[in-house]
Short mmCIF file of C-alpha atoms and ligand atoms in Angstrom, two decimals:
data_model
loop_
_atom_site.label_atom_id
_atom_site.label_comp_id
_atom_site.label_asym_id
_atom_site.label_seq_id
_atom_site.Cartn_x
_atom_site.Cartn_y
_atom_site.Cartn_z
CA UNK A 1 155.14 102.03 115.37
CA UNK A 2 155.82 101.09 111.75
CA UNK A 3 153.38 102.46 109.19
CA UNK A 4 151.75 100.06 106.74
CA UNK A 5 149.82 100.12 103.46
CA UNK A 6 148.26 96.95 102.12
CA UNK A 7 147.30 97.64 98.51
CA UNK A 8 145.42 95.21 96.30
CA UNK A 9 146.14 95.43 92.57
CA UNK A 10 143.28 93.79 90.74
CA UNK A 11 144.89 94.33 87.32
CA UNK A 12 142.38 93.55 84.52
CA UNK A 13 140.04 91.62 86.80
CA UNK A 14 136.56 92.14 88.22
CA UNK A 15 133.42 93.57 86.67
CA UNK A 16 131.39 96.21 88.55
CA UNK A 17 129.18 93.48 90.02
CA UNK A 18 132.21 91.50 91.19
CA UNK A 19 133.85 94.60 92.65
CA UNK A 20 130.70 95.42 94.64
CA UNK A 21 130.49 91.86 95.91
CA UNK A 22 134.13 92.04 97.04
CA UNK A 23 133.53 95.38 98.77
CA UNK A 24 130.62 93.99 100.79
CA UNK A 25 132.64 90.93 101.81
CA UNK A 26 135.74 92.91 102.84
CA UNK A 27 133.61 95.35 104.83
CA UNK A 28 132.11 92.38 106.68
CA UNK A 29 135.66 91.43 107.78
CA UNK A 30 135.73 94.64 109.83
CA UNK A 31 139.51 95.03 109.41
CA UNK A 32 141.13 96.80 112.39
CA UNK A 33 143.47 98.64 110.02
CA UNK A 34 140.97 99.46 107.25
CA UNK A 35 142.56 102.90 106.80
CA UNK A 36 145.85 101.23 105.86
CA UNK A 37 144.20 99.14 103.14
CA UNK A 38 143.33 100.10 99.57
CA UNK A 39 142.23 98.48 96.33
CA UNK A 40 143.44 99.47 92.87
CA UNK A 41 140.63 98.54 90.50
CA UNK A 42 139.93 98.81 86.76
CA UNK A 43 138.61 102.26 85.73
CA UNK A 44 135.16 100.83 84.98
CA UNK A 45 134.66 99.61 88.56
CA UNK A 46 136.04 102.65 90.39
CA UNK A 47 132.83 104.65 90.76
CA UNK A 48 130.75 101.81 92.18
CA UNK A 49 133.63 100.44 94.23
CA UNK A 50 134.11 103.86 95.83
CA UNK A 51 130.43 104.05 96.72
CA UNK A 52 130.41 100.51 98.09
CA UNK A 53 133.46 101.18 100.29
CA UNK A 54 132.17 104.50 101.60
CA UNK A 55 132.46 104.79 105.36
CA UNK A 56 134.59 101.63 105.66
CA UNK A 57 137.92 103.46 105.78
CA UNK A 58 139.27 101.25 102.97
CA UNK A 59 140.75 103.34 100.18
CA UNK A 60 140.50 102.81 96.45
CA UNK A 61 142.46 103.88 93.44
CA UNK A 62 143.34 103.48 89.78
CA UNK A 63 146.10 101.45 88.15
CA UNK A 64 147.21 104.10 85.65
CA UNK A 65 146.55 107.68 84.55
CA UNK A 66 147.62 110.01 81.72
CA UNK A 67 149.85 112.98 82.53
CA UNK A 68 147.84 115.50 80.49
CA UNK A 69 144.70 117.05 81.97
CA UNK A 70 142.60 116.51 78.81
CA UNK A 71 143.00 116.26 75.06
CA UNK A 72 143.27 113.97 72.07
CA UNK A 73 144.52 110.82 73.82
CA UNK A 74 142.08 108.12 72.77
CA UNK A 75 141.53 105.50 75.41
CA UNK A 76 143.23 107.38 78.23
CA UNK A 77 141.96 108.71 81.58
CA UNK A 78 143.11 111.97 83.20
CA UNK A 79 143.77 113.09 86.77
CA UNK A 80 140.66 115.36 86.93
CA UNK A 81 138.56 112.34 85.91
CA UNK A 82 140.03 110.29 88.76
CA UNK A 83 139.73 113.17 91.18
CA UNK A 84 136.01 113.43 90.43
CA UNK A 85 135.60 109.80 91.47
CA UNK A 86 137.32 110.52 94.79
CA UNK A 87 140.18 108.07 94.30
CA UNK A 88 142.90 108.29 96.92
CA UNK A 89 145.60 106.31 95.12
CA UNK A 90 146.97 105.59 91.67
CA UNK A 91 149.62 103.08 90.64
CA UNK A 92 152.32 104.46 88.36
CA UNK A 93 154.94 102.61 86.35
CA UNK A 94 153.81 99.07 87.08
CA UNK A 95 156.17 96.70 85.27
CA UNK A 96 153.28 95.43 83.13
CA UNK A 97 152.68 99.01 81.93
CA UNK A 98 156.40 99.49 81.35
CA UNK A 99 156.66 96.22 79.44
CA UNK A 100 153.41 96.10 77.42
CA UNK A 101 152.42 99.76 77.14
CA UNK A 102 155.73 101.55 76.62
CA UNK A 103 155.75 103.32 80.01
CA UNK A 104 159.12 104.97 80.58
CA UNK A 105 160.72 106.70 83.55
CA UNK A 106 160.05 109.98 81.76
CA UNK A 107 156.27 109.39 81.59
CA UNK A 108 156.31 107.96 85.12
CA UNK A 109 157.90 111.21 86.31
CA UNK A 110 155.23 113.33 84.57
CA UNK A 111 152.47 111.17 86.04
CA UNK A 112 153.89 111.46 89.58
CA UNK A 113 153.91 115.24 89.25
CA UNK A 114 150.28 115.58 88.11
CA UNK A 115 149.03 113.13 90.74
CA UNK A 116 150.88 114.91 93.55
CA UNK A 117 149.51 118.24 92.36
CA UNK A 118 145.99 116.80 92.58
CA UNK A 119 146.54 115.29 96.03
CA UNK A 120 146.23 111.67 94.85
CA UNK A 121 148.82 109.33 96.42
CA UNK A 122 150.96 107.70 93.72
CA UNK A 123 152.07 104.11 94.26
CA UNK A 124 155.24 104.08 92.21
CA UNK A 125 156.37 100.63 91.07
CA UNK A 126 160.02 99.86 90.47
CA UNK A 127 161.89 96.59 90.11
CA UNK A 128 164.35 94.62 88.05
CA UNK A 129 164.00 91.73 85.61
CA UNK A 130 165.51 88.30 86.22
CA UNK A 131 168.23 89.08 83.68
CA UNK A 132 169.30 92.20 85.57
CA UNK A 133 169.33 90.31 88.89
CA UNK A 134 171.38 87.48 87.42
CA UNK A 135 173.94 90.07 86.29
CA UNK A 136 174.03 91.39 89.86
CA UNK A 137 172.99 94.86 88.65
CA UNK A 138 169.66 95.10 90.48
CA UNK A 139 170.68 97.94 92.79
CA UNK A 140 172.09 100.07 89.97
CA UNK A 141 168.99 99.41 87.88
CA UNK A 142 166.46 100.23 90.61
CA UNK A 143 168.42 103.30 91.78
CA UNK A 144 168.37 104.54 88.17
CA UNK A 145 164.59 104.16 88.04
CA UNK A 146 164.12 105.98 91.36
CA UNK A 147 166.41 108.89 90.42
CA UNK A 148 164.66 109.44 87.07
CA UNK A 149 161.16 108.95 88.47
CA UNK A 150 161.68 111.60 91.19
CA UNK A 151 163.44 114.13 88.94
CA UNK A 152 162.33 117.67 89.79
CA UNK A 153 159.98 116.61 92.61
CA UNK A 154 160.64 118.58 95.82
CA UNK A 155 161.11 116.76 99.15
CA UNK A 156 157.77 117.81 100.64
CA UNK A 157 155.98 116.28 97.64
CA UNK A 158 158.26 113.25 97.32
CA UNK A 159 157.44 112.25 100.90
CA UNK A 160 153.83 111.64 99.84
CA UNK A 161 154.77 108.99 97.25
CA UNK A 162 154.48 105.31 98.14
CA UNK A 163 157.11 103.13 96.46
CA UNK A 164 156.45 99.48 95.66
CA UNK A 165 159.50 97.32 95.01
CA UNK A 166 158.31 94.62 92.64
CA UNK A 167 160.98 92.37 91.17
CA UNK A 168 159.57 91.37 87.79
CA UNK A 169 160.68 87.77 88.26
CA UNK A 170 158.40 87.50 91.30
CA UNK A 171 155.23 88.99 89.79
CA UNK A 172 152.54 86.44 89.12
CA UNK A 173 155.11 83.66 89.07
CA UNK A 174 154.56 82.24 92.53
CA UNK A 175 158.30 82.82 93.06
CA UNK A 176 158.34 85.31 95.93
CA UNK A 177 161.55 87.16 96.79
CA UNK A 178 162.94 85.91 100.08
CA UNK A 179 162.24 88.23 103.01
CA UNK A 180 165.98 89.04 103.00
CA UNK A 181 166.06 89.92 99.28
CA UNK A 182 162.95 92.09 99.67
CA UNK A 183 164.25 93.78 102.82
CA UNK A 184 167.67 94.44 101.26
CA UNK A 185 166.17 96.21 98.26
CA UNK A 186 163.56 98.15 100.26
CA UNK A 187 166.33 99.37 102.62
CA UNK A 188 168.47 100.23 99.60
CA UNK A 189 165.62 102.24 98.02
CA UNK A 190 165.13 104.08 101.33
CA UNK A 191 168.82 104.97 101.20
CA UNK A 192 168.50 106.23 97.63
CA UNK A 193 165.60 108.49 98.68
CA UNK A 194 167.60 109.73 101.69
CA UNK A 195 170.49 110.45 99.32
CA UNK A 196 168.34 112.43 96.87
CA UNK A 197 166.50 114.30 99.64
CA UNK A 198 167.36 113.78 103.32
CA UNK A 199 167.07 111.13 106.03
CA UNK A 200 163.71 112.40 107.24
CA UNK A 201 162.20 111.89 103.77
CA UNK A 202 163.77 108.45 103.41
CA UNK A 203 162.75 107.38 106.92
CA UNK A 204 159.14 108.44 106.54
CA UNK A 205 158.57 106.96 103.09
CA UNK A 206 156.24 103.99 102.74
CA UNK A 207 158.08 101.28 100.80
CA UNK A 208 156.08 98.18 99.90
CA UNK A 209 157.07 94.81 98.54
CA UNK A 210 155.12 93.22 95.68
CA UNK A 211 155.47 89.93 93.81
CA UNK A 212 153.58 86.76 94.75
CA UNK A 213 152.83 88.03 98.26
CA UNK A 214 150.14 85.81 99.69
CA UNK A 215 148.52 84.82 102.97
CA UNK A 216 151.17 82.14 103.61
CA UNK A 217 154.24 84.37 103.19
CA UNK A 218 153.01 87.89 104.00
CA UNK A 219 153.92 87.95 107.67
CA UNK A 220 157.61 87.11 107.23
CA UNK A 221 157.89 89.86 104.60
CA UNK A 222 155.89 92.46 106.56
CA UNK A 223 157.98 91.82 109.68
CA UNK A 224 161.08 93.20 108.00
CA UNK A 225 161.96 96.70 109.22
CA UNK A 226 162.08 98.44 105.83
CA UNK A 227 158.96 96.81 104.35
CA UNK A 228 155.90 98.97 104.99
CA UNK A 229 153.34 96.74 103.35
CA UNK A 230 152.52 95.00 100.12
CA UNK A 231 151.24 95.52 96.61
CA UNK A 232 149.26 92.36 96.11
CA UNK A 233 148.01 91.08 92.76
CA UNK A 234 146.66 87.54 92.59
CA UNK A 235 145.99 87.21 96.33
CA UNK A 236 143.98 90.46 96.38
CA UNK A 237 141.27 88.91 94.22
CA UNK A 238 140.08 86.64 97.04
CA UNK A 239 138.59 88.35 100.07
CA UNK A 240 139.83 85.79 102.61
CA UNK A 241 143.42 85.91 101.35
CA UNK A 242 143.53 89.70 101.12
CA UNK A 243 141.93 90.13 104.55
CA UNK A 244 144.42 87.67 106.03
CA UNK A 245 147.36 89.73 104.71
CA UNK A 246 145.83 92.96 106.06
CA UNK A 247 145.25 91.30 109.43
CA UNK A 248 148.89 90.17 109.52
CA UNK A 249 149.97 93.80 109.03
CA UNK A 250 147.63 94.91 111.83
CA UNK A 251 149.23 92.40 114.21
CA UNK A 252 152.76 93.80 113.76
P1 PGA B 1 151.23 89.25 92.14
O1 PGA B 1 151.23 90.72 91.48
O2 PGA B 1 150.93 89.45 93.61
O3 PGA B 1 150.12 88.52 91.44
O4 PGA B 1 152.57 88.67 91.92
C1 PGA B 1 151.77 91.80 92.14
C2 PGA B 1 151.70 93.02 91.28
O5 PGA B 1 151.99 92.93 90.07
O6 PGA B 1 151.36 94.13 91.74
#
């Protein structure tokens, strides 16, 4: 049976009160696959969200972390701080962080290493811009990201990373990749991982699709053999939509 992870990425949305309200409503949905579902929330909501989700099976995580353990990095949050909150997941290298906050493959690589060391599952985001896709260079571009991001990470650790393929042109635009485009790139990424490591590592890796995934198109994407779930932004803010996507995954 194919493994799934349905991850909500709230981005800079939801106060503590709103996060708690969402947690109560999603718990009431009694998702059959709650253990395959997680929510990436703003730092400020993580503590209360974690408490509210306790016992539900639904995981929670951060959207970013610094690669140093502590120090003079004003405004940043470290792995020990996340660990203390009991987070299970942390997004790394989201295209919005790469574009607006100068995230590079070098810092992504350092972040993956410190998260893996702490036992927090990284959700590594990769994906090309529209310009790169129009040039037909999307595979070269994404392979380059994957190779640099996994530099120096041994196979046993690499296997714990979740990769999210998020074409930038599909994020928040309502323009979803076709199931074929998403499947092609997820299969390609799996091949890149198999090439760096071995087939067992590539085969077992969870590779998600992200970019305008919503209740109306999730099933056709999730049905594809190399797509192990979704990283869902806009549609994760509404309980009914997010629960519908999770339920689709549970039915496959
Ligand atoms: P979207 O965002 O679902 O709103 O397109 C996805 C993401 O950026 O993770």
